[in-house]
Short mmCIF file of C-alpha atoms in Angstrom, two decimals:
data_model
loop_
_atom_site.label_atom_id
_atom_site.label_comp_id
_atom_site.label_asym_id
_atom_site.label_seq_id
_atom_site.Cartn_x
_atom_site.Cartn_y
_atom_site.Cartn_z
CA UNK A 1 101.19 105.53 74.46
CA UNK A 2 99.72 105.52 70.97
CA UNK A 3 97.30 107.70 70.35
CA UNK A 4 95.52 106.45 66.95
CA UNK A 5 92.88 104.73 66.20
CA UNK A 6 91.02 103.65 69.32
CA UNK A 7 88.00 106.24 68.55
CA UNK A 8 85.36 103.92 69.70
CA UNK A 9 87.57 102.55 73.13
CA UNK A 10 86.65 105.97 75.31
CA UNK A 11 89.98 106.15 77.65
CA UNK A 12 93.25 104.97 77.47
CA UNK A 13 93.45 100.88 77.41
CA UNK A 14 95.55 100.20 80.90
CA UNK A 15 97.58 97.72 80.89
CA UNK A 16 99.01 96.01 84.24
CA UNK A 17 102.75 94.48 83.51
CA UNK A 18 103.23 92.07 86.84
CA UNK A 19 106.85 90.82 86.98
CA UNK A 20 109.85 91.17 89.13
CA UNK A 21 111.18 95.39 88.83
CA UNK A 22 113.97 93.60 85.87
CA UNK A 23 111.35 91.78 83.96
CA UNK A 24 108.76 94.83 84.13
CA UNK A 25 111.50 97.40 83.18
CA UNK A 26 112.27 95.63 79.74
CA UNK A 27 108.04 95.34 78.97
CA UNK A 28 107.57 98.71 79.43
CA UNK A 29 110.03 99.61 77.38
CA UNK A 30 109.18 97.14 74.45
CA UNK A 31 105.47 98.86 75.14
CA UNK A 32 107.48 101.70 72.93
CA UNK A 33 107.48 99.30 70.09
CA UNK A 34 103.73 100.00 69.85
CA UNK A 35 103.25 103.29 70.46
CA UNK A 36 102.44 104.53 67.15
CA UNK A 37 99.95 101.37 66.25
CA UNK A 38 96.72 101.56 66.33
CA UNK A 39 95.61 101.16 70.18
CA UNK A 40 95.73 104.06 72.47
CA UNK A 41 97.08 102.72 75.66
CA UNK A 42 99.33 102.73 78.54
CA UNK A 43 101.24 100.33 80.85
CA UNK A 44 101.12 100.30 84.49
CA UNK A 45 104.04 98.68 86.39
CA UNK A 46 103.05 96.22 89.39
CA UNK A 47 106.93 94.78 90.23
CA UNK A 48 107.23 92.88 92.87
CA UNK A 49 110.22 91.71 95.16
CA UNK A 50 108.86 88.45 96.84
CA UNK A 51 106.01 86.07 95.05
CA UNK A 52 103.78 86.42 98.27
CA UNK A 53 103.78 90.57 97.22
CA UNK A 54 101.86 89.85 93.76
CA UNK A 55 98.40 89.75 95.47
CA UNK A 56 99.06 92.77 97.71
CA UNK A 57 100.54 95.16 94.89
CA UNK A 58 98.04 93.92 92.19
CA UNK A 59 95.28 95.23 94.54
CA UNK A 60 96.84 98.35 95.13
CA UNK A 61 96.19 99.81 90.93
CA UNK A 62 93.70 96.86 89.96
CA UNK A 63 90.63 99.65 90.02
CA UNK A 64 92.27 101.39 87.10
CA UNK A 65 93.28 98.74 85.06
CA UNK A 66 91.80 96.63 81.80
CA UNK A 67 93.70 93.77 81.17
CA UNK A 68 96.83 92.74 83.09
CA UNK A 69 100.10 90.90 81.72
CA UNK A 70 102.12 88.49 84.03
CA UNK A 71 105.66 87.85 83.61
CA UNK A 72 105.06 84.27 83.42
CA UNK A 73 102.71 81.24 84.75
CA UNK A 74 103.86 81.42 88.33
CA UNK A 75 103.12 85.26 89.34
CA UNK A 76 100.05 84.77 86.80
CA UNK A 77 98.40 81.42 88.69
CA UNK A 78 99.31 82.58 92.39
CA UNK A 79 97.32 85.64 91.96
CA UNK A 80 94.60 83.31 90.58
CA UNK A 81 94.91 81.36 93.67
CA UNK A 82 94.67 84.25 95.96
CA UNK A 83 91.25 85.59 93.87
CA UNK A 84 93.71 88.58 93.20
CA UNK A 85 92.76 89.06 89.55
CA UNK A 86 89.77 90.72 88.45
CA UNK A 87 90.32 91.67 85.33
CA UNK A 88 91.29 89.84 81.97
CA UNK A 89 94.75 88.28 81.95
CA UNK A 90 97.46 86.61 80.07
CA UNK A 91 101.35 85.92 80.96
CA UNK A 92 104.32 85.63 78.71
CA UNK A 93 104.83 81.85 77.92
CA UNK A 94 108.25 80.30 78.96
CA UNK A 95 109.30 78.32 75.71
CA UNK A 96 112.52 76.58 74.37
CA UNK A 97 113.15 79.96 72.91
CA UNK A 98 113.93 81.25 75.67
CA UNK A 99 117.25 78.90 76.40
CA UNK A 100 119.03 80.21 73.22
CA UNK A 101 120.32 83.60 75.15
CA UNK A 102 120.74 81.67 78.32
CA UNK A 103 122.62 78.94 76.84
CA UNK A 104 124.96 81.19 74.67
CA UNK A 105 125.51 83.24 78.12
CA UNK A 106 126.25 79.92 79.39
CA UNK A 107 129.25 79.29 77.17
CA UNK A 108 130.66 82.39 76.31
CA UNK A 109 130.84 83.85 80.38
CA UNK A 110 131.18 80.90 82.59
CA UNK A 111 132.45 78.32 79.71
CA UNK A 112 130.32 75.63 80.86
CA UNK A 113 129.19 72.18 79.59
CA UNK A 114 125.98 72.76 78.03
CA UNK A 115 125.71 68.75 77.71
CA UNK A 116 125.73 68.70 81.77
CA UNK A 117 122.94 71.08 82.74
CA UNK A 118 119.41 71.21 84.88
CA UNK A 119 116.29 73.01 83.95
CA UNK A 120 113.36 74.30 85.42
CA UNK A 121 110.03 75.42 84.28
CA UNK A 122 110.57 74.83 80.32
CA UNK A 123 108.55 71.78 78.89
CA UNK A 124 111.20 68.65 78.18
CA UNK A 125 109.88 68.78 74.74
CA UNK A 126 111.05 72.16 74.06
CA UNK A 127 114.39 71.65 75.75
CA UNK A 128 115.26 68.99 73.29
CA UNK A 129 113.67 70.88 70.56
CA UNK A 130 116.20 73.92 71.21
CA UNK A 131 119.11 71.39 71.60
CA UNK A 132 118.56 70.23 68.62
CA UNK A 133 118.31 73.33 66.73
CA UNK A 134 121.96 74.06 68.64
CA UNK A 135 123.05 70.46 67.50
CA UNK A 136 124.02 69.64 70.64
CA UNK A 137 122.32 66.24 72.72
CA UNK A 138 120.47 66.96 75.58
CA UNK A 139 121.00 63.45 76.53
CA UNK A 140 122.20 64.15 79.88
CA UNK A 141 120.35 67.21 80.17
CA UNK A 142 117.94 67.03 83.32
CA UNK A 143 114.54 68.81 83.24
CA UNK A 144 111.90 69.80 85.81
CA UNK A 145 108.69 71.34 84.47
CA UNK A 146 106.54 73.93 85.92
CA UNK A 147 103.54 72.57 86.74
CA UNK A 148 101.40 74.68 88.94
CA UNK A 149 102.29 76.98 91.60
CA UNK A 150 104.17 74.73 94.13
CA UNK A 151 106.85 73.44 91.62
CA UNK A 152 109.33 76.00 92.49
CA UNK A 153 109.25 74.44 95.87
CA UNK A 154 111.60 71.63 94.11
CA UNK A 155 113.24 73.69 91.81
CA UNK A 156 116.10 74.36 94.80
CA UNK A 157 116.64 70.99 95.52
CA UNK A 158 116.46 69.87 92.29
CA UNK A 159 119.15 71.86 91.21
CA UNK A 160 121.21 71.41 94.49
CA UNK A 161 121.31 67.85 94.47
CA UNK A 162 122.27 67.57 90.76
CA UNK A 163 125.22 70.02 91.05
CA UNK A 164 126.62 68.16 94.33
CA UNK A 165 126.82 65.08 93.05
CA UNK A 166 128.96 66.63 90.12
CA UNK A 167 125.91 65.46 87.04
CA UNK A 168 125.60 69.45 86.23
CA UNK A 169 127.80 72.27 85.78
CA UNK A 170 125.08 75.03 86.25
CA UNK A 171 121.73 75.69 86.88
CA UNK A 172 118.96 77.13 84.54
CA UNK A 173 115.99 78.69 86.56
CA UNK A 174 113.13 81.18 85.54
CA UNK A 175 112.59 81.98 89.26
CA UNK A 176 114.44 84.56 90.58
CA UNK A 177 114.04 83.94 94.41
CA UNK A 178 115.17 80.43 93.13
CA UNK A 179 118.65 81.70 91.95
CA UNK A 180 119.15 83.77 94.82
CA UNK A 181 118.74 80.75 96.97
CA UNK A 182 120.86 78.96 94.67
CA UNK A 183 123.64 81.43 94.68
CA UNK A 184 123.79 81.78 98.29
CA UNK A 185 124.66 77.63 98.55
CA UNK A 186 127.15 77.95 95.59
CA UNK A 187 125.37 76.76 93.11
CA UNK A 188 126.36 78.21 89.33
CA UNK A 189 123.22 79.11 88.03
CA UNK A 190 121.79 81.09 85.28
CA UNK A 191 118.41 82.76 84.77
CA UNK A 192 116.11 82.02 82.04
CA UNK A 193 114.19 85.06 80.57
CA UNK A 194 111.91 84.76 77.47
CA UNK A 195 113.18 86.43 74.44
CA UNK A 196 111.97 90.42 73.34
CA UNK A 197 109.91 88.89 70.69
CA UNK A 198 107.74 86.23 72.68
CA UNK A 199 107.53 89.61 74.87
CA UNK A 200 106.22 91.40 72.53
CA UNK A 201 103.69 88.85 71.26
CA UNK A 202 102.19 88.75 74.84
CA UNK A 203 102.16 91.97 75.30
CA UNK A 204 100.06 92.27 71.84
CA UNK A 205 97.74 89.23 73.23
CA UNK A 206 96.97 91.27 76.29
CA UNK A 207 96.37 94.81 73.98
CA UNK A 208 93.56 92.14 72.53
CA UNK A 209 91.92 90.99 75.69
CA UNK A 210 91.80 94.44 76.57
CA UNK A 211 90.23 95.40 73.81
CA UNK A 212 87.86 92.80 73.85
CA UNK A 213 86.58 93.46 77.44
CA UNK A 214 85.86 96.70 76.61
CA UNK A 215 83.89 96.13 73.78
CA UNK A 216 80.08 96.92 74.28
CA UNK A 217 78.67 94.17 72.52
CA UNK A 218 78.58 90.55 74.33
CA UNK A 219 79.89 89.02 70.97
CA UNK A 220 83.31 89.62 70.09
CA UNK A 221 84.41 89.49 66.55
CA UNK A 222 87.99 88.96 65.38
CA UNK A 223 89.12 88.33 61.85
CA UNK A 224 92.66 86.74 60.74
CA UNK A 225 94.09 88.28 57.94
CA UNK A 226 97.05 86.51 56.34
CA UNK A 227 98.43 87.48 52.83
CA UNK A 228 100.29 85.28 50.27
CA UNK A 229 103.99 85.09 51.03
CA UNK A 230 106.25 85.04 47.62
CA UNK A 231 106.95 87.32 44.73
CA UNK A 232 107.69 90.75 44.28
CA UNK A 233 107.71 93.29 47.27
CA UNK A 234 105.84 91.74 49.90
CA UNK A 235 107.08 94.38 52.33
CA UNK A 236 105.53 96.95 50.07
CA UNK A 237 102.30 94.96 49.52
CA UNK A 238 102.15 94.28 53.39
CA UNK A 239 102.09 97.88 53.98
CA UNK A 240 99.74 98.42 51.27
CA UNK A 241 97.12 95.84 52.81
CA UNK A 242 97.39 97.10 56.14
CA UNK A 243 96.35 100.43 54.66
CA UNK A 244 93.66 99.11 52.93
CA UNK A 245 92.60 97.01 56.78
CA UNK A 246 92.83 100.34 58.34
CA UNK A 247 90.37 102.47 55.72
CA UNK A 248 88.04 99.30 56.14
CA UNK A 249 88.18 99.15 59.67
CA UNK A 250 87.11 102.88 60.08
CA UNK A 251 83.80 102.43 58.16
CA UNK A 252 83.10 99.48 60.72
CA UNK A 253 84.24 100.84 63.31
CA UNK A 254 86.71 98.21 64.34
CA UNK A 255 90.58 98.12 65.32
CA UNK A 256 93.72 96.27 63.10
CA UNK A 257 96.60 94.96 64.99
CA UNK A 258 99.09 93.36 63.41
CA UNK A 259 99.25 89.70 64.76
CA UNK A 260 102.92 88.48 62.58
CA UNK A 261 105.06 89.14 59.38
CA UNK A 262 101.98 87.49 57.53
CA UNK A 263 98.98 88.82 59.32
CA UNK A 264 96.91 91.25 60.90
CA UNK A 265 93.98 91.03 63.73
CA UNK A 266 90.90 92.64 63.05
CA UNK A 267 88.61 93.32 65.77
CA UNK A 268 85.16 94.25 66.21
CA UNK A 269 81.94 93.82 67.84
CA UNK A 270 79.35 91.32 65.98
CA UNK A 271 76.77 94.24 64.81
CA UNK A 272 79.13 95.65 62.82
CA UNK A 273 80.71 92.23 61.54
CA UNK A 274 77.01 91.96 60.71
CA UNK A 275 76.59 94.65 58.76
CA UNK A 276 79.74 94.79 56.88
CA UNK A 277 79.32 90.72 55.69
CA UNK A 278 76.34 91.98 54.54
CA UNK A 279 74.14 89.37 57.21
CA UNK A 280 77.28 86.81 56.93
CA UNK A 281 76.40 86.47 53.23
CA UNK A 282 79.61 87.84 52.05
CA UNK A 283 83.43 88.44 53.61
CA UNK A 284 85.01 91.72 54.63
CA UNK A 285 87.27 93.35 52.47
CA UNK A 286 88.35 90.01 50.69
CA UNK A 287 86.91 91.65 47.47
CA UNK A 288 88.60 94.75 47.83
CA UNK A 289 91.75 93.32 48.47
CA UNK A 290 91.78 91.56 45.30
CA UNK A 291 90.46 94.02 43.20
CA UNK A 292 92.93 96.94 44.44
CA UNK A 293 95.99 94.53 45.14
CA UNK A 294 95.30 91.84 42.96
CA UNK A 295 96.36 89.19 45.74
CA UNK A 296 93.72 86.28 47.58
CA UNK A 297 93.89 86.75 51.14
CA UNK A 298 93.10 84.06 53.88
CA UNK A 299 90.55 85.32 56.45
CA UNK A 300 89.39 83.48 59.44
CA UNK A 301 86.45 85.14 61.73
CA UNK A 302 85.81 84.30 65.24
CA UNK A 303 83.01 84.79 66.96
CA UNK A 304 83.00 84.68 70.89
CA UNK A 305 82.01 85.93 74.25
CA UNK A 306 85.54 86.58 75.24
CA UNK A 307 87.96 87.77 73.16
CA UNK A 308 90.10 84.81 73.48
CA UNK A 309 87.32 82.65 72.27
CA UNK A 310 86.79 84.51 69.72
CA UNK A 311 90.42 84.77 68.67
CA UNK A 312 90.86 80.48 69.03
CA UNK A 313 87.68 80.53 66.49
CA UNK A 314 89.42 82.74 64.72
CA UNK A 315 91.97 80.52 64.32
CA UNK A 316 90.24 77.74 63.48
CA UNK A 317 88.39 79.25 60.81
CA UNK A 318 91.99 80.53 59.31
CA UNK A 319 92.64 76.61 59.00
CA UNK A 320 89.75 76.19 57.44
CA UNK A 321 90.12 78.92 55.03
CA UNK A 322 93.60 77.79 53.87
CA UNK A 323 93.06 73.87 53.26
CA UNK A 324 89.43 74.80 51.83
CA UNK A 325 91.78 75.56 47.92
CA UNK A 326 88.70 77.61 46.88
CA UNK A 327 89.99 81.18 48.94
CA UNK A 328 86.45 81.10 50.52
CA UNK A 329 86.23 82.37 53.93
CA UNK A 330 85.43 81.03 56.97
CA UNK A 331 83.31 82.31 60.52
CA UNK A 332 83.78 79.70 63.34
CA UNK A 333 81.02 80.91 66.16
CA UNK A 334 80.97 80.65 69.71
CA UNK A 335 79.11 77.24 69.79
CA UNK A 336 81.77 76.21 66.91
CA UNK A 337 78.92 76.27 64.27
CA UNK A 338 81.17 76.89 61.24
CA UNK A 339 79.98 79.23 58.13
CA UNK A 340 81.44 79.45 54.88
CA UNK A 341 81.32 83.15 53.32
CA UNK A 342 82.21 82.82 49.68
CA UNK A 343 83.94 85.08 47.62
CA UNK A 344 81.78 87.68 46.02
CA UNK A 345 80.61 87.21 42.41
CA UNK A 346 82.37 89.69 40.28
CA UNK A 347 79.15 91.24 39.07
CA UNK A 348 78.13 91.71 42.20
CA UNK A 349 81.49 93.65 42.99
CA UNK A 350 81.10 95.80 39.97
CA UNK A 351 77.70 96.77 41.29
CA UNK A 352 78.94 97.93 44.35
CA UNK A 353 81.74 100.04 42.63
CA UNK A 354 79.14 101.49 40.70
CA UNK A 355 76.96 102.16 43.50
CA UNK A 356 79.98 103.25 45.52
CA UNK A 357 80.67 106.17 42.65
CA UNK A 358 76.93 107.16 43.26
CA UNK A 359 77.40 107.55 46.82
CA UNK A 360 80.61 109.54 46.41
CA UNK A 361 78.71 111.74 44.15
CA UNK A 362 76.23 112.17 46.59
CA UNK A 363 78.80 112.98 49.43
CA UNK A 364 80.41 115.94 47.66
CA UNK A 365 76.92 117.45 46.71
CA UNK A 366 76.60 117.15 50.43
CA UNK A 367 79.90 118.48 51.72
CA UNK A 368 79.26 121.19 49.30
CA UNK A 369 75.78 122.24 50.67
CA UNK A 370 77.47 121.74 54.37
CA UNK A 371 80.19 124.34 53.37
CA UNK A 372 77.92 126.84 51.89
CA UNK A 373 75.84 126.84 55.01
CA UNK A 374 77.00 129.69 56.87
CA UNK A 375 75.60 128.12 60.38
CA UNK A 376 78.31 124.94 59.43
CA UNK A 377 82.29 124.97 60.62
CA UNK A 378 84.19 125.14 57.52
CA UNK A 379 87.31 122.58 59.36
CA UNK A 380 87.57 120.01 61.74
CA UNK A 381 85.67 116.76 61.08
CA UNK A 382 82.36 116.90 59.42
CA UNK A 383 79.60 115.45 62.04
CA UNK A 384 75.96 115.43 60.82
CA UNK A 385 72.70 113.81 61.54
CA UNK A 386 69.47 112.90 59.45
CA UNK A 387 67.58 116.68 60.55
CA UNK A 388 70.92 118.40 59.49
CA UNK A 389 70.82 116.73 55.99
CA UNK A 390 67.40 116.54 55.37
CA UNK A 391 67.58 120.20 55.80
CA UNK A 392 70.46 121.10 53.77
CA UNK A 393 69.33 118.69 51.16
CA UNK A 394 65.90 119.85 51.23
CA UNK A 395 64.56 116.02 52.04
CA UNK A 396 62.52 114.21 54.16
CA UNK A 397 64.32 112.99 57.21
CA UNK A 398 63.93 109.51 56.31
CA UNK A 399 65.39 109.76 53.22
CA UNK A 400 68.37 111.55 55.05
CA UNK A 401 68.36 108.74 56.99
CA UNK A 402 68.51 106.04 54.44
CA UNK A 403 71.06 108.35 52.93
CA UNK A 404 73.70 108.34 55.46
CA UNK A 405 72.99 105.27 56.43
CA UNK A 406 73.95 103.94 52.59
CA UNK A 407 76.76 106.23 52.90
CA UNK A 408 78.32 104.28 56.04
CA UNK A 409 77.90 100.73 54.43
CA UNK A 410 79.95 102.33 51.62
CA UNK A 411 82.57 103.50 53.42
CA UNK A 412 82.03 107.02 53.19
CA UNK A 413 80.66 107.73 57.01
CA UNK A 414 81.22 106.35 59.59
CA UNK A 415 78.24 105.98 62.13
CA UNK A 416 79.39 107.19 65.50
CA UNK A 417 77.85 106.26 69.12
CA UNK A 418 74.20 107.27 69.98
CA UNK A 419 74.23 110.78 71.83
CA UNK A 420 72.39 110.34 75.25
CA UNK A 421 68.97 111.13 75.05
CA UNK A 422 68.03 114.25 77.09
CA UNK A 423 64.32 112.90 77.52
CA UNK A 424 62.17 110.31 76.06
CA UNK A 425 62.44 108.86 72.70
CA UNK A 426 65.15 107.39 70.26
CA UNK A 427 68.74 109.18 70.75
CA UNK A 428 69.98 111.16 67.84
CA UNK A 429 72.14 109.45 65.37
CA UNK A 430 75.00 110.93 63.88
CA UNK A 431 77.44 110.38 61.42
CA UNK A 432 81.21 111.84 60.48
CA UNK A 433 81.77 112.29 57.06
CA UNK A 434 84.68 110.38 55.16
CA UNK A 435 85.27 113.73 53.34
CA UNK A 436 88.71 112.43 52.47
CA UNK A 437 87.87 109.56 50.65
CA UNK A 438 86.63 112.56 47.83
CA UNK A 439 90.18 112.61 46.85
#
């Protein structure tokens, strides 16, 4: 599917969706929604007819996939039970949302008493919780949660016995072999899907365990980015920070997905969290953001060994950042050790600028030299390496080195992955320009 900004991920992020054929059908074609952001990947469908299939079709493509996606907590813990998953995983959570289509199906094609129903699977909590929001008592409502894997075992009866002894009009059940059974003893009964946009959240969960598993680094990184809500165009200032995420994340060599209307993920590996915090003495792009949009951002960082560990820190640290009233920034690590990274000093910001200007000078007396070099391609992206510039520039290789190495903390290259070594001794080193940042 999308083809943008995955340099650094090698092959296409595969992603197994593991659901009855209806439930898979509607996440592959939500997987649409994201086929233009900034993850290059593709969905694999493993639908199944019976629960006792999941293990035997999840083997059959598991080789070739990087992160798998259940339909819900029951296919996702009975292939944990059979040892069936080998890979990172996540399901799509089964919340009160999910009633609100069910229940309105409820009314307006079978007319029945909302007041006088049984449900599986959803937490009583969130039952009540969508009642209320309906403004309707759930009183008489009767619940069964899912538990673990042998709770649809009573779902049947459950159901059954209510309906015969005339306390429910109709059945709500997230299992579809449930229903069937239900429907062939005459028991009205409905079934509870979750809604496109809890879909779509899991789905972007999974795109971020992927991710994170194929990371090279043991330490994950993942930053939280939230901007201000209120005042003028935040639609157009939304857009304009997830622009500005983007042109960061290239010179770090990290990915931006957007995480809700507020907010963006930023993920990368911990050297280059390292070097663009400047050793954790400063945040990422916090600066920036306020000196180009002239908003404070919250910004959370998570360190980890998973990427869901490092996402949870992540979030913790976001907490931290918003009561903290000072818009410093926080980094919650693995071992929960939290660091505060405080805003940058302005003086220190208008140093950088300045040194930034100096470096783009520098980069077009370089582009220049590459383009007057006969032995250079004139298009495509500019690739070079410290013996190509110390060359053109008529330097000594480690002052080429020092030079695109300054160039890639300012943004300007971006350092790409070691060529293999064809014999002994350190791999080459190269850089791609940022000739488009010349304006």
């Amino acid at each position: 599917m999308g083809e943008a900004g995955s340099e650094g991920l090698g092959h296409k992020l595969t992603v197994g969706v593991v659901g009855t054929a209806d439930v898979v059908a509607t996440t592959m074609h939500l997987g649409a929604d994201f086929a233009d952001g900034p993850v290059d990947f593709r969905l694999v469908a493993v639908a199944y007819e019976d629960e006792g299939d999941i293990a035997r079709e999840l083997a059959r493509v598991q080789p070739e996939l990087d992160v798998c996606l259940f339909a819900g907590p029951l296919p996702y813990d009975l292939a944990r039970e059979a040892g069936a998953i080998a890979v990172p995983a996540t399901f799509v959570p089964l919340s009160g949302s999910a009633l609100y289509g069910t229940l309105l199906r409820a009314v307006l094609d079978g007319g029945y008493d909302l007041r006088r129903v049984s449900v599986d699977s959803v937490p009583r909590r969130e039952v009540d919780e969508a009642y209320a929001e309906i403004g309707v008592s759930a009183d008489d409502v009767h619940v069964l949660e899912y538990s673990d894997p042998s709770s649809p075992s009573a779902f049947e009866s459950f159901h059954s016995e209510l309906h015969l002894s005339g306390t429910t009009t109709v059945a709500l059940t997230s299992v579809r072999s449930v229903a069937q059974r239900l429907t062939k003893a005459g028991v009205p009964v409905l079934l509870v899907r979750p809604t496109k946009a809890t879909v779509r959240i899991a789905l972007r969960t999974a795109l971020l365990l992927g991710l994170g598993s194929r990371l090279e680094e043991s330490q994950i990184a993942i930053g939280i980015v939230e901007a201000p809500v209120g005042g003028g165009d935040f639609g157009s200032l939304r857009l304009a920070l997830h622009g500005l995420l983007l042109d960061e994340a290239r010179g770090m060599g990290a990915t931006v997905l957007p995480r809700d209307e507020r907010g963006y993920y930023v993920v990368a590996t911990l050297g280059s969290l390292v070097a663009a915090t400047e050793d954790f003495a400063v945040p990422p792009f916090v600066e920036r953001v306020r000196a180009e949009l002239g908003i404070d951002i919250e910004l959370g960082i998570g360190l980890g060994e998973t990427a869901r560990e490092a996402e949870a820190n992540a979030r913790a640290a976001l907490i931290r950042s918003r009561t903290d009233g000072e818009h410093d920034s926080y980094l919650v690590g693995h071992d929960g050790h939290v660091l505060m990274l405080p805003s940058r000093p302005r003086v220190r910001l208008a140093a950088q600028n300045d040194a930034r200007t100096k470096a783009a000078g520098t980069l077009a007396r370089l582009v220049a030299a590459i383009r007057s070099d006969g032995d250079m391609p004139t298009s495509g992206p500019v690739v070079v390496d410290a013996s190509t510039v110390a060359n053109l520039l008529d330097i000594t290789p480690r002052a080429a080195r020092r030079l695109l190495h300054a160039l890639a903390e300012l943004g300007l290259a971006w350092q790409m992955p070691p060529a293999r070594a064809a014999g002994p001794g350190r791999p080459r080193q190269s850089y791609r320009l940022m000739v488009e940042r010349l304006g």
